[in-house]
Short mmCIF file of C-alpha atoms and ligand atoms in Angstrom, two decimals:
data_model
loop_
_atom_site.label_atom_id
_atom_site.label_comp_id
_atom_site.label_asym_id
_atom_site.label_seq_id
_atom_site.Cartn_x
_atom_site.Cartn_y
_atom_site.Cartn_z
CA UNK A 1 -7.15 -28.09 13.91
CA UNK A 2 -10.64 -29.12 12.83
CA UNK A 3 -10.97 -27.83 9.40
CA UNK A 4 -7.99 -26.91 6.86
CA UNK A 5 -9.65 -26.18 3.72
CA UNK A 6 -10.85 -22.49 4.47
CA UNK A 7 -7.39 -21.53 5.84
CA UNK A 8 -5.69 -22.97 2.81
CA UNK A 9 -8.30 -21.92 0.64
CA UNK A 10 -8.38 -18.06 2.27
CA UNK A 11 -4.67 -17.76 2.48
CA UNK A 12 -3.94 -18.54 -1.31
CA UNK A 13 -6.78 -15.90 -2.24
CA UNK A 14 -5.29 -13.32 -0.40
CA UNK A 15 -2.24 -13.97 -2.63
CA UNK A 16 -3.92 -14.34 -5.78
CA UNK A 17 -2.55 -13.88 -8.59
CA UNK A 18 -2.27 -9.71 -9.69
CA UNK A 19 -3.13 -8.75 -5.99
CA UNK A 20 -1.85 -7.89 -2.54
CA UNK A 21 -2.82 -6.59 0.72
CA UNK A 22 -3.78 -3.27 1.72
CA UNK A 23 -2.28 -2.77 5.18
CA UNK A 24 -4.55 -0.05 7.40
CA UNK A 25 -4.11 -1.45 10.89
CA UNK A 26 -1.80 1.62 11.94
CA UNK A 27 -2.81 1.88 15.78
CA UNK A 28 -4.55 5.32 17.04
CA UNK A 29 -1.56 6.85 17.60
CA UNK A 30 0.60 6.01 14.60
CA UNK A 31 -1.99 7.12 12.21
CA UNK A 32 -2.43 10.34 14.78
CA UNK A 33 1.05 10.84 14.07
CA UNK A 34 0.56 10.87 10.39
CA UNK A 35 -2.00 12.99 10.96
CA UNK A 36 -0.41 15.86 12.95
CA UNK A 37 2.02 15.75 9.89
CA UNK A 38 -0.32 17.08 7.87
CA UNK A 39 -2.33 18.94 10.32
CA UNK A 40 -5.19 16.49 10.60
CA UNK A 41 -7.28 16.31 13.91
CA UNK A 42 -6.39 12.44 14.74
CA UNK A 43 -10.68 12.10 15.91
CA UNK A 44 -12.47 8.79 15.39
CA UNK A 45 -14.51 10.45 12.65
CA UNK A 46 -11.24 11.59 10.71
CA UNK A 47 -9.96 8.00 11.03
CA UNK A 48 -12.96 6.60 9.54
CA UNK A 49 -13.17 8.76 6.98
CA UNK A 50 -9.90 8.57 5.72
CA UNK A 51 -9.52 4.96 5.52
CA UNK A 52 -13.39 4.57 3.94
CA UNK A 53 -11.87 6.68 1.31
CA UNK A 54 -9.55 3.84 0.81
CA UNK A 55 -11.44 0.95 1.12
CA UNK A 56 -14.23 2.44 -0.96
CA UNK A 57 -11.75 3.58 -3.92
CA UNK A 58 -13.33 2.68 -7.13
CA UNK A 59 -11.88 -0.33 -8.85
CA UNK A 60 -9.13 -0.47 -6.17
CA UNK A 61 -10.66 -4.20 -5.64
CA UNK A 62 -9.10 -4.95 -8.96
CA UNK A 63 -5.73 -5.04 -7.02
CA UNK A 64 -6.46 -5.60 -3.08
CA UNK A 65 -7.20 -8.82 -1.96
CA UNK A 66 -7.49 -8.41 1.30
CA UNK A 67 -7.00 -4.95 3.98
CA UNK A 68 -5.39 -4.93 7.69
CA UNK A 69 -7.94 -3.45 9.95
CA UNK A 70 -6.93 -1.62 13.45
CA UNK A 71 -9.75 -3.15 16.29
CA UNK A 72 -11.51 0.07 16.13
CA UNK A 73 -11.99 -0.10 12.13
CA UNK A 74 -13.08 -3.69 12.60
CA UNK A 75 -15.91 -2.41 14.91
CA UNK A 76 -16.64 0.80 12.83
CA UNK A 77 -19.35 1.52 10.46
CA UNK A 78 -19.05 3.97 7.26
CA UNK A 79 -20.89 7.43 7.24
CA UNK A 80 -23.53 5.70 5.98
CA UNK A 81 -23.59 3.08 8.81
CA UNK A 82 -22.75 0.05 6.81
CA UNK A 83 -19.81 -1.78 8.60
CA UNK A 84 -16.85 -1.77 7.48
CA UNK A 85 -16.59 -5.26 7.06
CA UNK A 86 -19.78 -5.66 5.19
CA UNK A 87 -18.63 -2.92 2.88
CA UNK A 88 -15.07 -4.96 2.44
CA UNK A 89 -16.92 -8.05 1.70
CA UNK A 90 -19.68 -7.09 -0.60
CA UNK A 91 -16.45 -5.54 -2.65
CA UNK A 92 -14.55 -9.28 -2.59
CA UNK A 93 -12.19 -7.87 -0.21
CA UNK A 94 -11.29 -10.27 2.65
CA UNK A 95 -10.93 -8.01 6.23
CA UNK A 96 -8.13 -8.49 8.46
CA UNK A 97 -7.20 -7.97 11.62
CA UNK A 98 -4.15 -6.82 13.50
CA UNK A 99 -3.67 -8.68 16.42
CA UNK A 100 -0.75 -7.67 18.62
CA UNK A 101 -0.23 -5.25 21.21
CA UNK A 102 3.34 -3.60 20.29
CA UNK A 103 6.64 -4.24 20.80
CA UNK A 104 8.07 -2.85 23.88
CA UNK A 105 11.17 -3.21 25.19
CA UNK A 106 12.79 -6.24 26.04
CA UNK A 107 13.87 -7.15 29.68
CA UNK A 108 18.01 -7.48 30.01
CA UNK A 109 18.37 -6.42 26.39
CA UNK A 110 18.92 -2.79 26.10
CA UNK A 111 17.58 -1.67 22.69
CA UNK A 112 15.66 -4.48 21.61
CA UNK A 113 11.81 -5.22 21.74
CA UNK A 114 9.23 -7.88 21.81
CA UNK A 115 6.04 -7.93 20.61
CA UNK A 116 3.38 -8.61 23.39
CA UNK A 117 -0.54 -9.46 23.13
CA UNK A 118 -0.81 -13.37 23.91
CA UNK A 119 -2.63 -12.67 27.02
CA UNK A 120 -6.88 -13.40 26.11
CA UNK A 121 -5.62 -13.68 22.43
CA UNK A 122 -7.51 -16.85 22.12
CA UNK A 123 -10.47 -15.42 23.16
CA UNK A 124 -9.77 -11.54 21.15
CA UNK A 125 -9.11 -13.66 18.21
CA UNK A 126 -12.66 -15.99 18.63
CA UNK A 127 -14.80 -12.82 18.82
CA UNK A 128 -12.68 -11.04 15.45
CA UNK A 129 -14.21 -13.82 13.75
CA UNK A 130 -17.76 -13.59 14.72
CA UNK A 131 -17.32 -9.65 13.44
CA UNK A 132 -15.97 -11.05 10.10
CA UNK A 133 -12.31 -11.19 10.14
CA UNK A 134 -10.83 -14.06 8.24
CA UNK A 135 -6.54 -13.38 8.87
CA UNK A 136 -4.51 -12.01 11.42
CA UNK A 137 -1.26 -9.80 11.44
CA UNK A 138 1.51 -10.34 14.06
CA UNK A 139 4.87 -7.81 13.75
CA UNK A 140 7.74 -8.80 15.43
CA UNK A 141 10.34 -6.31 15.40
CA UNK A 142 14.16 -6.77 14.79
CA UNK A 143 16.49 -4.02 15.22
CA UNK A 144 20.30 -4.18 13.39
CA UNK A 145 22.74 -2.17 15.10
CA UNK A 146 26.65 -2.27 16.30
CA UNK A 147 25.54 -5.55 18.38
CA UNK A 148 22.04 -6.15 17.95
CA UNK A 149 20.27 -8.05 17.22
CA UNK A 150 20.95 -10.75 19.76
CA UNK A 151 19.75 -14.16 19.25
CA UNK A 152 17.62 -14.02 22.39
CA UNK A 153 15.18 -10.99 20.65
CA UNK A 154 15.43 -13.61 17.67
CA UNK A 155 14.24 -16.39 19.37
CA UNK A 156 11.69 -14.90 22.08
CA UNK A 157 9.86 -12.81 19.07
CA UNK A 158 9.76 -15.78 16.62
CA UNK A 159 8.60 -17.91 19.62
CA UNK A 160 5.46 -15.06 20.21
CA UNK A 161 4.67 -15.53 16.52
CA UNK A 162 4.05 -19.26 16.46
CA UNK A 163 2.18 -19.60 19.61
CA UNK A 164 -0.10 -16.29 17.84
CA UNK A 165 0.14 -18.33 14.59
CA UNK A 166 -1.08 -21.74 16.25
CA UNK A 167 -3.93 -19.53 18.15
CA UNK A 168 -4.99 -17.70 14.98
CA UNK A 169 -5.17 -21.07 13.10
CA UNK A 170 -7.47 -22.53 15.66
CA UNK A 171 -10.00 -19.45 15.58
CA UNK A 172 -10.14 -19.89 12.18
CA UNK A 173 -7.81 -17.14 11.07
CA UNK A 174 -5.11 -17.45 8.14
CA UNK A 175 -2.26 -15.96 10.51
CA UNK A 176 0.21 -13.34 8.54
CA UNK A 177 3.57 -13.56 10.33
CA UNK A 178 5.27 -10.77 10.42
CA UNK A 179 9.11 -10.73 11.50
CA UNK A 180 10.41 -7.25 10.44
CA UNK A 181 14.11 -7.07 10.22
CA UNK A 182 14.55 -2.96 9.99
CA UNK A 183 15.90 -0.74 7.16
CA UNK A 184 17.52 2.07 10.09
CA UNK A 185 20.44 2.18 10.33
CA UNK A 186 24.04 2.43 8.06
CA UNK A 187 24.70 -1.57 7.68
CA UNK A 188 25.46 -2.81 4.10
CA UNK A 189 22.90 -5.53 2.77
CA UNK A 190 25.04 -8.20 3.67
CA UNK A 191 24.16 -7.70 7.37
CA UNK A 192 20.59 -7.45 6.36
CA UNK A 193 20.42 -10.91 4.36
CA UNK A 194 22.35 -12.49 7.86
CA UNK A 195 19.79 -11.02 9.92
CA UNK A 196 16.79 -11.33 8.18
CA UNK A 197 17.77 -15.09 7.06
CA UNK A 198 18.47 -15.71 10.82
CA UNK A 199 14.94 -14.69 11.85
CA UNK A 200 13.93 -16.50 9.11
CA UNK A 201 15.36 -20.05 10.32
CA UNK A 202 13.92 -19.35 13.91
CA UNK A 203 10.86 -18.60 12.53
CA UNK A 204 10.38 -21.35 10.71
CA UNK A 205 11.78 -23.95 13.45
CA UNK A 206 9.21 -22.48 15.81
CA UNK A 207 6.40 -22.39 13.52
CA UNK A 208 7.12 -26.63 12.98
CA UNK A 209 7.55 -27.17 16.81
CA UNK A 210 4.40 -25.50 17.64
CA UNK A 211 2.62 -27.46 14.83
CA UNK A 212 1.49 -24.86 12.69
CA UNK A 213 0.10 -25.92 9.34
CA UNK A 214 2.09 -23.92 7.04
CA UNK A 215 0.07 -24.03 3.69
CA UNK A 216 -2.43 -21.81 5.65
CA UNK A 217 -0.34 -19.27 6.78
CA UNK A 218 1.44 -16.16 4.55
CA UNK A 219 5.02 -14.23 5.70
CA UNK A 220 4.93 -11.06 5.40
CA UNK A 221 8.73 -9.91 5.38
CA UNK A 222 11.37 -6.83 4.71
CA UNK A 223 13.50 -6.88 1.47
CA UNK A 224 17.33 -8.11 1.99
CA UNK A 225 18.09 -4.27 1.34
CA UNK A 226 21.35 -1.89 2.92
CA UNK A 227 20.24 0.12 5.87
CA UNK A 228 18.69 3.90 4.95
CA UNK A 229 21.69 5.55 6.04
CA UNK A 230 24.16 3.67 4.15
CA UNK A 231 26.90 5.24 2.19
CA UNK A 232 26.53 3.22 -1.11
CA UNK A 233 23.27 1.31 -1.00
CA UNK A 234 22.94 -2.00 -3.03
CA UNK A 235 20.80 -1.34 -6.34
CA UNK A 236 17.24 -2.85 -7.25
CA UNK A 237 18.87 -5.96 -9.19
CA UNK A 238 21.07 -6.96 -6.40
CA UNK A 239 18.27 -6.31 -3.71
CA UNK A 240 16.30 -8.48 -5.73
CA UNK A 241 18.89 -11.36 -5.98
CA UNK A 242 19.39 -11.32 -2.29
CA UNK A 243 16.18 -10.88 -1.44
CA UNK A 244 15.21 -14.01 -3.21
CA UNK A 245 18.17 -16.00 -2.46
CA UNK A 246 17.69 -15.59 1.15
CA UNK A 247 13.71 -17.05 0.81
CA UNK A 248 15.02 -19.68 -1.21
CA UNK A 249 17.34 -20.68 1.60
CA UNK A 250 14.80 -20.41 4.25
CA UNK A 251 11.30 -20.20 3.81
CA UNK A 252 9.63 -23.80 2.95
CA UNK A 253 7.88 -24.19 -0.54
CA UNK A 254 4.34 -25.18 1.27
CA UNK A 255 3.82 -21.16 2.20
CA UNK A 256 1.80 -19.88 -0.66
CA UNK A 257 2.81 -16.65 -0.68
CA UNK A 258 5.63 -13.94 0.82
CA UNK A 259 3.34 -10.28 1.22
CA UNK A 260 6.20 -7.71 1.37
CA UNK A 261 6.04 -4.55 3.75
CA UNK A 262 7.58 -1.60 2.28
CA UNK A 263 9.37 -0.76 5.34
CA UNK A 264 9.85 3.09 5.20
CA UNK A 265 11.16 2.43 0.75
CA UNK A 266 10.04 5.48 -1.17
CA UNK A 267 6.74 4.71 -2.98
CA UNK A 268 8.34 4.30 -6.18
CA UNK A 269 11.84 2.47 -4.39
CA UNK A 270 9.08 -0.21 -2.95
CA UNK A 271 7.30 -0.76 -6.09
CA UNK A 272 10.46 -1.12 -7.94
CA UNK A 273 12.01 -3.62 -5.61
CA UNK A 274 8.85 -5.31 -6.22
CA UNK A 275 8.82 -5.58 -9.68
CA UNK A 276 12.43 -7.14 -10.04
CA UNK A 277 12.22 -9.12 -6.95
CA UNK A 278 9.36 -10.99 -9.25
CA UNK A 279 11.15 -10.97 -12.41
CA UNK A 280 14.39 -12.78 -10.14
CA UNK A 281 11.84 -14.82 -8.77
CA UNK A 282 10.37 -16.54 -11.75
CA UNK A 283 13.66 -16.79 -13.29
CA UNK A 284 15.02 -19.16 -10.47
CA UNK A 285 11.67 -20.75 -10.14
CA UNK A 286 10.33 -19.87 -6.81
CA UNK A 287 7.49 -21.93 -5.14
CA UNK A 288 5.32 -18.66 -3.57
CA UNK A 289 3.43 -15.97 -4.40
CA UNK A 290 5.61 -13.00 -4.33
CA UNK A 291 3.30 -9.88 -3.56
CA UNK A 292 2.84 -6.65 -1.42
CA UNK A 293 1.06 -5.80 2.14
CA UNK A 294 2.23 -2.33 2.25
CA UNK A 295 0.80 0.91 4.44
CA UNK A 296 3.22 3.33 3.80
CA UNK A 297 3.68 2.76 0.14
CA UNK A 298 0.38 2.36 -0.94
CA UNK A 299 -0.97 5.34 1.35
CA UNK A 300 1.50 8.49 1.35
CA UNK A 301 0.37 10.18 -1.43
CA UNK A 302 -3.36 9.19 -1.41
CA UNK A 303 -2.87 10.36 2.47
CA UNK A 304 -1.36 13.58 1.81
CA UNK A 305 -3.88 14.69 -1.18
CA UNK A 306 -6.79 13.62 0.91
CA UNK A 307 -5.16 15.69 3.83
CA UNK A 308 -4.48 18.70 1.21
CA UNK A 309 -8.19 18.43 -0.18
CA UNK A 310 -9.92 18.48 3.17
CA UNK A 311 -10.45 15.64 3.19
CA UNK A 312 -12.46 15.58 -0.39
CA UNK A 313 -12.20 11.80 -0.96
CA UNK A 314 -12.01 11.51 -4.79
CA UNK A 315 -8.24 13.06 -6.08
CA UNK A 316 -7.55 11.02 -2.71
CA UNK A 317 -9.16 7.63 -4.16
CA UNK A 318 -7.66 8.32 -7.93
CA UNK A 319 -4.27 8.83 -6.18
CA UNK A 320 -4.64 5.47 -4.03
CA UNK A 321 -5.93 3.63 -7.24
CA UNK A 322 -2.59 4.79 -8.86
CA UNK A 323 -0.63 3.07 -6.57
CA UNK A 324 -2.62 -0.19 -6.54
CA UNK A 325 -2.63 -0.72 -9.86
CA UNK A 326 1.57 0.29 -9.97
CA UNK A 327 2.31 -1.97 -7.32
CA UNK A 328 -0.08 -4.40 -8.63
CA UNK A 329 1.09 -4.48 -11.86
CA UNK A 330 5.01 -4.64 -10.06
CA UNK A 331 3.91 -7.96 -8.60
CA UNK A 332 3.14 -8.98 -12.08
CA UNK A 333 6.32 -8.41 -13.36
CA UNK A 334 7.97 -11.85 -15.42
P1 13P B 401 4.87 -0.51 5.78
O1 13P B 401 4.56 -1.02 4.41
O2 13P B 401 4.59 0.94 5.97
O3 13P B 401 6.23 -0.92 6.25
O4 13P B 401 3.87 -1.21 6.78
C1 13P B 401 3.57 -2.54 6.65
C2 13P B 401 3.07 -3.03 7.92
O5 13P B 401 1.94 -3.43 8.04
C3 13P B 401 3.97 -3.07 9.04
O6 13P B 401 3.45 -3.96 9.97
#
């Protein structure tokens, strides 16, 4: 790698202190289905708008660090034709990129996915620098079920993530990576601290084979939580003492931070989480950052008032600043 500093540098700003990540990288047709939900045209001019009404929020820079951008977003400019990005930057807001292509399904494993786009990555993530990008978002996608996950989706999707995470280092990129163990499902949070901590481990023992320098990386992981359809589902202090526990086991002090995804949580449920996950975290004296890079739990409500306003951007941006500042403040917590 030829230059460290601005990876290391980059990465620890993007967890600074008081602020997380803004994730708006949904692809055209997973914001189109949040769209049709609340009978919004999914156009390109109705996905600009919408997320210029985030990125523009007033004050909302207090709290985001850094936003996600889809490739089309990247490219886009405002209704006023300033880019995007220049609009991200002249607010102290760092643009990323998502990178990947989807998970899709997994040959000889029946219910399980990998996540593809490694094919002219080196050369997509080259040219998302010369727009402005400065990180890079990679999911990989790990379903619990009956008998899933097998260690083969473990190991082929934490395998994808270094070589992305190696790439994305050499363009320049602080690489976010991204293995998301899923909340469907009735499993009790023991299966999802076994699950998540075994991702973890492969993770980890990939990123150090394929010599990724981890003090310019950030994970960006699920809570140890019970699965959404569980019968008695484990309570915010125990989800927070699992959740830690497990990262304490398996993620190596030099990451500087662990960005959270909300993972389908309730708005509230994810900020909450948040909040003690931080208290538990200081109390057992945890070497990261302990933040947020959430979509859907930083952007339902602003989504839906924006949706029920016609698209009016201000009860939308007061509604998104809200949020910030909650989850913000949640990240605080000590
Ligand atoms: P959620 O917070 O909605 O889970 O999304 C985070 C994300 O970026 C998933 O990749």
């Amino acid at each position: 790698m030829q230059n460290a500093q601005p990876l290391v540098k980059t990465a620890n700003a993007l967890v600074a202190p008081g602020k997380g990540i803004l994730a708006a990288d949904e692809s055209t047709s997973t914001i189109g289905a949040r769209f049709a939900a609340l009978g919004v045209e999914n156009v390109e001019r109705n996905r600009r708008d919408y997320r210029e009404m985030l990125v523009s929020a007033a004050g909302a820079s207090e709290f985001i660090s850094g936003v996600i951008l889809y490739d089309e977003t990247l490219r886009q400019n405002c209704a006023d034709g300033t880019p995007f990005v220049e609009l991200l930057e002249e607010r102290g807001i760092i643009p990323g990129i998502k990178v990947d292509t989807r998970a899709h399904p997994l040959a000889g494993a029946p219910g399980e996915v990998v996540t593809e786009g490694l094919d002219g990555l080196r050369d997509r993530m080259a040219e998302y620098y010369e727009i402005g990008a400065r990180f890079a978002k990679w999911r990989a996608v790990i379903a619990i079920g009956p008998h899933l996950p097998s260690s083969y989706c473990i190991e082929v999707n934490a395998h994808a993530l270094a070589r992305y995470a190696a790439l994305a280092q050499e363009a320049g990129l602080v690489p976010i990576i991204e293995p998301e163990v899923l909340m469907d499902g009735d499993h009790g949070i023991d299966r999802c601290y076994d699950v998540t901590q075994d991702a973890l481990r492969e993770v980890y023992s990939q990123l150090a084979a394929q010599r990724v320098m981890l003090e310019g990386t950030l994970l960006k992981c699920n809570m140890v939580l019970s699965g959404k359809e569980a019968s008695n589902r484990a309570e915010q202090e125990e989800v927070a003492e699992r959740t830690v526990d497990c990262l304490m086991r398996n993620v190596p002090a030099a990451v500087p931070g662990i960005a959270f995804l909300s993972g389908g949580q309730g708005d509230d449920e994810a900020t909450d989480n948040l909040r003690t996950i931080n208290i538990r975290g200081k109390e057992v004296g945890a070497p990261w950052q302990l933040t947020f890079s959430f979509a859907r739990a930083l952007q339902s409500t602003p989504l839906q008032i924006w949706a029920a306003n016609g698209g009016a951007p201000l009860p939308a941006q007061k509604a998104f600043y809200h949020r910030a500042s909650q989850t913000a403040a949640a990240r605080n917590a000590a």
